[in-house]
PDB file of C-alpha atoms in Angstrom:
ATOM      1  CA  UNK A   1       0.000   0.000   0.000  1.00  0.00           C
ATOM      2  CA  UNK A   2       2.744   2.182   0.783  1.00  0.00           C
ATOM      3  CA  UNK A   3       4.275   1.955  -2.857  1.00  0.00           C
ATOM      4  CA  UNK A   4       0.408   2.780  -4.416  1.00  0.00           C
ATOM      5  CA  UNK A   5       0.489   5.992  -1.861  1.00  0.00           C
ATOM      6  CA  UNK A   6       3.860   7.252  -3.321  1.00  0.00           C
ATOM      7  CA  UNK A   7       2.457   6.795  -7.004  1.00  0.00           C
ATOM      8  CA  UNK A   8      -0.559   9.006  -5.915  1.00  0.00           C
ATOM      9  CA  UNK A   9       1.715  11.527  -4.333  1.00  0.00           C
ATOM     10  CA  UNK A  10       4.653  11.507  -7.107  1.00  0.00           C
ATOM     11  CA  UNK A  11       1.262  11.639  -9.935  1.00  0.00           C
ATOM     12  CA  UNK A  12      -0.280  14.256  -8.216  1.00  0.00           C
ATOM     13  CA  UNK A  13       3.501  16.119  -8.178  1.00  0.00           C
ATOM     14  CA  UNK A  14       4.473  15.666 -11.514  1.00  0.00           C
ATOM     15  CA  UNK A  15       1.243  16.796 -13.161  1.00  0.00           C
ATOM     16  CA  UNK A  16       2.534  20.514 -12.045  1.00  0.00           C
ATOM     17  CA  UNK A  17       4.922  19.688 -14.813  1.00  0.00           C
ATOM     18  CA  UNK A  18       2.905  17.623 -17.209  1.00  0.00           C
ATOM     19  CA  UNK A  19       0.663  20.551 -17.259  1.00  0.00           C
ATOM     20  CA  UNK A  20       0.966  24.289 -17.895  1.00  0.00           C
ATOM     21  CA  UNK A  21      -0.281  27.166 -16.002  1.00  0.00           C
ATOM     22  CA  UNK A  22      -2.340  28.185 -18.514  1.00  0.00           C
ATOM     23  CA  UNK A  23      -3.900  24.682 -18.352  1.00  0.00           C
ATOM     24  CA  UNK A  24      -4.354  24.932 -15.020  1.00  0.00           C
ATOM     25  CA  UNK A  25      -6.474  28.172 -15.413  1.00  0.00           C
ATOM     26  CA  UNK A  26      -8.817  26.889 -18.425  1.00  0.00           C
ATOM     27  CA  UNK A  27      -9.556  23.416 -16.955  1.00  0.00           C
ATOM     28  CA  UNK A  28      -9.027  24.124 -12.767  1.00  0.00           C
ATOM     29  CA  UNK A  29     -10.043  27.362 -12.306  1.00  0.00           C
ATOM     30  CA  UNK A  30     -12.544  27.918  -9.383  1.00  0.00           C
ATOM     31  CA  UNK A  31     -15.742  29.576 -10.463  1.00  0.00           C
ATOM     32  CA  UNK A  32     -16.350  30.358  -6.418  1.00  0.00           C
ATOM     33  CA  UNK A  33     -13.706  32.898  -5.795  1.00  0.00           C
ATOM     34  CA  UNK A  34     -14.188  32.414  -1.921  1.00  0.00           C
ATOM     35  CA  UNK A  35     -13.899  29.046  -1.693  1.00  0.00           C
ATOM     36  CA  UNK A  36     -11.392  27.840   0.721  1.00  0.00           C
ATOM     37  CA  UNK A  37     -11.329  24.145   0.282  1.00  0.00           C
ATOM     38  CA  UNK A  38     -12.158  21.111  -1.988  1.00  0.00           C
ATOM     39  CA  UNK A  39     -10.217  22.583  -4.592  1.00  0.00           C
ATOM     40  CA  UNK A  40     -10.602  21.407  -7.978  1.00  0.00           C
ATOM     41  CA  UNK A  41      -6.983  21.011  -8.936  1.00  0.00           C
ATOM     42  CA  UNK A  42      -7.153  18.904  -5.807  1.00  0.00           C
ATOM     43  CA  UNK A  43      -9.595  16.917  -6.809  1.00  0.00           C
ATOM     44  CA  UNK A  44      -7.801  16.320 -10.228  1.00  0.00           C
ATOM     45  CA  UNK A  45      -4.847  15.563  -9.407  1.00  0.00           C
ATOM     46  CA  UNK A  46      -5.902  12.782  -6.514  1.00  0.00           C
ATOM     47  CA  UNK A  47      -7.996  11.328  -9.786  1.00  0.00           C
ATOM     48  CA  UNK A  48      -4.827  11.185 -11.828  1.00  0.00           C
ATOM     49  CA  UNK A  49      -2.810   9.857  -8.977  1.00  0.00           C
ATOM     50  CA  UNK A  50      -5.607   7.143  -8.388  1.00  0.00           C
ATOM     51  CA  UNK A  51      -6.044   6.158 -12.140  1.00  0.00           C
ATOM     52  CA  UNK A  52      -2.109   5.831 -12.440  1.00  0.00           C
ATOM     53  CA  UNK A  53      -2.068   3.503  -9.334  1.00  0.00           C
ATOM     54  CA  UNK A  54      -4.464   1.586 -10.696  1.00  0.00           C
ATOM     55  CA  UNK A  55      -2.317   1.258 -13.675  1.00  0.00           C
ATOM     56  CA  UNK A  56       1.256   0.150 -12.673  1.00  0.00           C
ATOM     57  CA  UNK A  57       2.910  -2.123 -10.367  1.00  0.00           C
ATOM     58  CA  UNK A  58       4.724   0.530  -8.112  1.00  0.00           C
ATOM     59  CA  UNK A  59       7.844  -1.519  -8.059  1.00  0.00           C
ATOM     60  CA  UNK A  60       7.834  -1.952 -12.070  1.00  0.00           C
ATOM     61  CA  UNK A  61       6.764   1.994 -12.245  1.00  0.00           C
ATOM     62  CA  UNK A  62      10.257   3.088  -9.876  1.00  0.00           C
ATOM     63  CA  UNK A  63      11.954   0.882 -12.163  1.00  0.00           C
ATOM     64  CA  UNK A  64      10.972   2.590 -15.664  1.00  0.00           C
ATOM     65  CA  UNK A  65      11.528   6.260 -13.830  1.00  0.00           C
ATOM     66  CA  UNK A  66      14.596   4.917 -12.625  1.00  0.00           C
ATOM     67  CA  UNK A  67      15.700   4.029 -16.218  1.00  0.00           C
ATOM     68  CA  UNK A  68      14.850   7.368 -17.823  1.00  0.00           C
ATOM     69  CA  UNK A  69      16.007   9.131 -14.409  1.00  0.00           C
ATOM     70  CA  UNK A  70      19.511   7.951 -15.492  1.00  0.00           C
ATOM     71  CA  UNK A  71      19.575   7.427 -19.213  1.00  0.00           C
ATOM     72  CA  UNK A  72      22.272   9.427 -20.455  1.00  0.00           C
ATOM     73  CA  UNK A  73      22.728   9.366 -24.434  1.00  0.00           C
ATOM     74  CA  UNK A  74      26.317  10.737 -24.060  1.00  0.00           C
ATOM     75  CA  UNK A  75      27.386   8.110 -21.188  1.00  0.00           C
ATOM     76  CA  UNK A  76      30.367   5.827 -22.934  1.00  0.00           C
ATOM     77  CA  UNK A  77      29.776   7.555 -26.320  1.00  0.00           C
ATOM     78  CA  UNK A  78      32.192  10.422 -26.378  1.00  0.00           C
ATOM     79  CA  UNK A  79      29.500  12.955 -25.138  1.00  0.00           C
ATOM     80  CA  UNK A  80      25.848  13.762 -26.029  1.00  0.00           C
ATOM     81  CA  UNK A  81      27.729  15.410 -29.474  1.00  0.00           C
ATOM     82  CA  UNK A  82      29.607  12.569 -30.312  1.00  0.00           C
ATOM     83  CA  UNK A  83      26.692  10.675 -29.895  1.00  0.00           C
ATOM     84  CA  UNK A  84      24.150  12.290 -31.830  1.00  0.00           C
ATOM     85  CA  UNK A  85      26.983  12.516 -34.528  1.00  0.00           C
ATOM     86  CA  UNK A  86      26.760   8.598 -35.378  1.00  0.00           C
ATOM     87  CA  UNK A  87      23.546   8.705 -35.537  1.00  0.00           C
ATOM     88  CA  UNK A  88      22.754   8.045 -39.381  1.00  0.00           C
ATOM     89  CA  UNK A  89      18.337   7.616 -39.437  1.00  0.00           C
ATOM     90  CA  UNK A  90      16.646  10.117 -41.074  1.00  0.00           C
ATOM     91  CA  UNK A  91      15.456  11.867 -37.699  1.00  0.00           C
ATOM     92  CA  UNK A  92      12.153  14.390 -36.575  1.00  0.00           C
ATOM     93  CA  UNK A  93      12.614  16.070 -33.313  1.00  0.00           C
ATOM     94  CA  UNK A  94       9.066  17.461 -32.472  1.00  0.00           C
ATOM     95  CA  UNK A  95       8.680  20.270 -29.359  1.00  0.00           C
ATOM     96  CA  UNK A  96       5.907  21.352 -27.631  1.00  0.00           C
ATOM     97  CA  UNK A  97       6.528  24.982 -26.532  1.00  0.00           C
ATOM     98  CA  UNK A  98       5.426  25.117 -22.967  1.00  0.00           C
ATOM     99  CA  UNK A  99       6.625  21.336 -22.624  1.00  0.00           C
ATOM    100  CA  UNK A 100       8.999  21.411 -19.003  1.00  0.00           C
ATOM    101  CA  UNK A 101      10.130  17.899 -18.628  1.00  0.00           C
ATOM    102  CA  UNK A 102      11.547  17.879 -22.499  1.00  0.00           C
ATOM    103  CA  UNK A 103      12.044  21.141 -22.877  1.00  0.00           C
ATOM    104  CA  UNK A 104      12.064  22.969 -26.928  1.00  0.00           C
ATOM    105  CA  UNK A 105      15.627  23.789 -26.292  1.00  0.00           C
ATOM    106  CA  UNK A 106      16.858  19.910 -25.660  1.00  0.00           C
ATOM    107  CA  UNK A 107      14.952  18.817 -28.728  1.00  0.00           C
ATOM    108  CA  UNK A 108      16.643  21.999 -30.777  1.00  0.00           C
ATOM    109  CA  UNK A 109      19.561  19.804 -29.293  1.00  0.00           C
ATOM    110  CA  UNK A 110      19.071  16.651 -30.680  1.00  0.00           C
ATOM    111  CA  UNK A 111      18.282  18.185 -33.835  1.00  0.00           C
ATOM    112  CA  UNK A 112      21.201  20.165 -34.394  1.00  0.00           C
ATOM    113  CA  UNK A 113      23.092  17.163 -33.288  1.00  0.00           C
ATOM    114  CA  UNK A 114      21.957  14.844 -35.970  1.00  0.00           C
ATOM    115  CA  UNK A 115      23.222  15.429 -39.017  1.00  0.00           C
ATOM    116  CA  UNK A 116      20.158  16.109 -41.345  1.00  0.00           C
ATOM    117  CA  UNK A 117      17.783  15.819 -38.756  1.00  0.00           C
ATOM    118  CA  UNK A 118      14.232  18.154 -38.709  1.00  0.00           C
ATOM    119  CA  UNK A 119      13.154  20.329 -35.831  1.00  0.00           C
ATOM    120  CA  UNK A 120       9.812  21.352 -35.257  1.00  0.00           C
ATOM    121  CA  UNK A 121       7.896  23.130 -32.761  1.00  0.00           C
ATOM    122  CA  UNK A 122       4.166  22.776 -31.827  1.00  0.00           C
ATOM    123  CA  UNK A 123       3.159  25.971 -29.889  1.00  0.00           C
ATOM    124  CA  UNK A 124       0.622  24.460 -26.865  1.00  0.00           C
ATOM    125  CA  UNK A 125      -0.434  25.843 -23.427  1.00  0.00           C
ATOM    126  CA  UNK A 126      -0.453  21.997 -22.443  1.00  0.00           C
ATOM    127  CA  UNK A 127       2.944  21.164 -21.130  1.00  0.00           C
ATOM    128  CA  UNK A 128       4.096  18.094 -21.203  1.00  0.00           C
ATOM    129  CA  UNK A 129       0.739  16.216 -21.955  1.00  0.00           C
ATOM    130  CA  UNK A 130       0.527  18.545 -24.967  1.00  0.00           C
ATOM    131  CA  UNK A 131       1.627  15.298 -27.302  1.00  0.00           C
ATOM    132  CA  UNK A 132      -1.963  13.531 -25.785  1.00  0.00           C
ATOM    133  CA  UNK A 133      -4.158  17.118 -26.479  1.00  0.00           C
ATOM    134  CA  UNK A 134      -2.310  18.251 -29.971  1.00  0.00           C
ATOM    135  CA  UNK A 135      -2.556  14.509 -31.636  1.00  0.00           C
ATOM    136  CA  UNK A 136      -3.966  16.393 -34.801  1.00  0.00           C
ATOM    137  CA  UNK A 137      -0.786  18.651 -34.986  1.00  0.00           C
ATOM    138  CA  UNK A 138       1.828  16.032 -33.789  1.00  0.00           C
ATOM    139  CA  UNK A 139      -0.300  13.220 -36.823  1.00  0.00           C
ATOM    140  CA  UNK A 140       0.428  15.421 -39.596  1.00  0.00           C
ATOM    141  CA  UNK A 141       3.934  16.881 -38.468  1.00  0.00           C
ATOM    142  CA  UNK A 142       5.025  12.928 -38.681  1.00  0.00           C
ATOM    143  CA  UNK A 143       2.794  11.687 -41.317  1.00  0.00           C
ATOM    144  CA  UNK A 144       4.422  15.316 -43.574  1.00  0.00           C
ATOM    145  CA  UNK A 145       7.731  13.527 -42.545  1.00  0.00           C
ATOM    146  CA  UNK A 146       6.997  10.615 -43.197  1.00  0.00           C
ATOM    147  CA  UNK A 147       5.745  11.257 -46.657  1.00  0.00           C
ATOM    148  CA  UNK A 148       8.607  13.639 -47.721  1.00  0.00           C
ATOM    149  CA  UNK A 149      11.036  11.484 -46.785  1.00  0.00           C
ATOM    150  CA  UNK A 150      10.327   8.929 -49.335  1.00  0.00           C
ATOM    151  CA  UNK A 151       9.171   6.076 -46.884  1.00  0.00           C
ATOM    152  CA  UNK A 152       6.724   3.239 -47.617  1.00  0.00           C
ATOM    153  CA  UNK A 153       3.202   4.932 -48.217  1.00  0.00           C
ATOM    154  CA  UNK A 154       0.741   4.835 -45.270  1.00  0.00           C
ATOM    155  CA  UNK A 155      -1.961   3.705 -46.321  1.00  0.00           C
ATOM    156  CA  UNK A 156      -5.518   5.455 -47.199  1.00  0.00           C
ATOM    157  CA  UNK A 157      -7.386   3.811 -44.135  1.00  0.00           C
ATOM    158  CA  UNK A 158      -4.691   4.870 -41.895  1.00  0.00           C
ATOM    159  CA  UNK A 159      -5.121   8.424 -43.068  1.00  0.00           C
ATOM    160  CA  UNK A 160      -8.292   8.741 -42.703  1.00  0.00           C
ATOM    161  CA  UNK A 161      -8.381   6.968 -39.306  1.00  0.00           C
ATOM    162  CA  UNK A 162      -5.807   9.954 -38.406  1.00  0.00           C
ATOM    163  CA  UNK A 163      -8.521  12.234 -39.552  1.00  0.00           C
ATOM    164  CA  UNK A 164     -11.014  10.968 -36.928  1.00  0.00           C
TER     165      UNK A 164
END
């Protein structure tokens, strides 16, 4: 029970950087000015933490934040440059502006560090969850690169099941 209690807590934590503040004020705001308790962004983010719980095995979920706690693409390559530099896939390194746990400038980063890579920004008010809310922008950024880049077709069903 103890490990389901820190999920809630670390969920409820690391929405304040999943989401914007500008979320925050479109989807949490209170309509009651003087209310004092029984927030709404308290309310939300005990759902989230709940539905996450629910989810994952709290051992198996420390272990996967563990993993991309510590990843480090540079670590016994040279550096993150040297790194990037071997890299030889035709690469897209998508952004969302107000995104705080991958932050535009890191993805500028891979980009410039990958020779031939693309680097594009999605403007969003919905931090880090912006690549659930802007599926519309972030489908056609990839299916565009996709499609310029030569690759097998995608087919007409798939399009249109983008479209939907």
């Amino acid at each position: 029970e103890a490990g389901m209690q820190g999920m809630r807590a670390a969920r409820a934590t690391a929405l304040l950087s999943y989401r914007s503040y500008e979320t925050y004020l479109l989807s949490q705001l209170e309509p009651d000015e003087g209310k004092l308790e029984d927030f709404r962004a308290i309310s939300y983010q005990q759902y989230q933490g709940e539905k996450l719980a629910k989810r994952f095995d709290a051992f198996a979920y420390w272990t996967l934040s563990k993993a991309m706690d510590t990843h480090h693409v540079g670590r016994n390559r040279g550096g993150i440059e040297a790194a990037l530099a071997k890299i030889q896939a035709k690469t897209l390194a998508i952004a969302l502006s107000s995104d705080q746990l991958f932050p535009p400038h890191e993805q500028e980063q891979i980009a410039r560090g990958i020779a031939g890579a693309t680097f594009v920004q999605i403007d969003s008010i919905y931090g880090h969850d912006g690549f659930l809310v802007e599926a519309d922008q972030l489908g056609k950024i990839i299916y565009d690169f996709i499609s310029e880049n030569g690759w097998p077709q995608i087919s007409r069903s798939n399009e249109l099941r983008k479209q939907t």
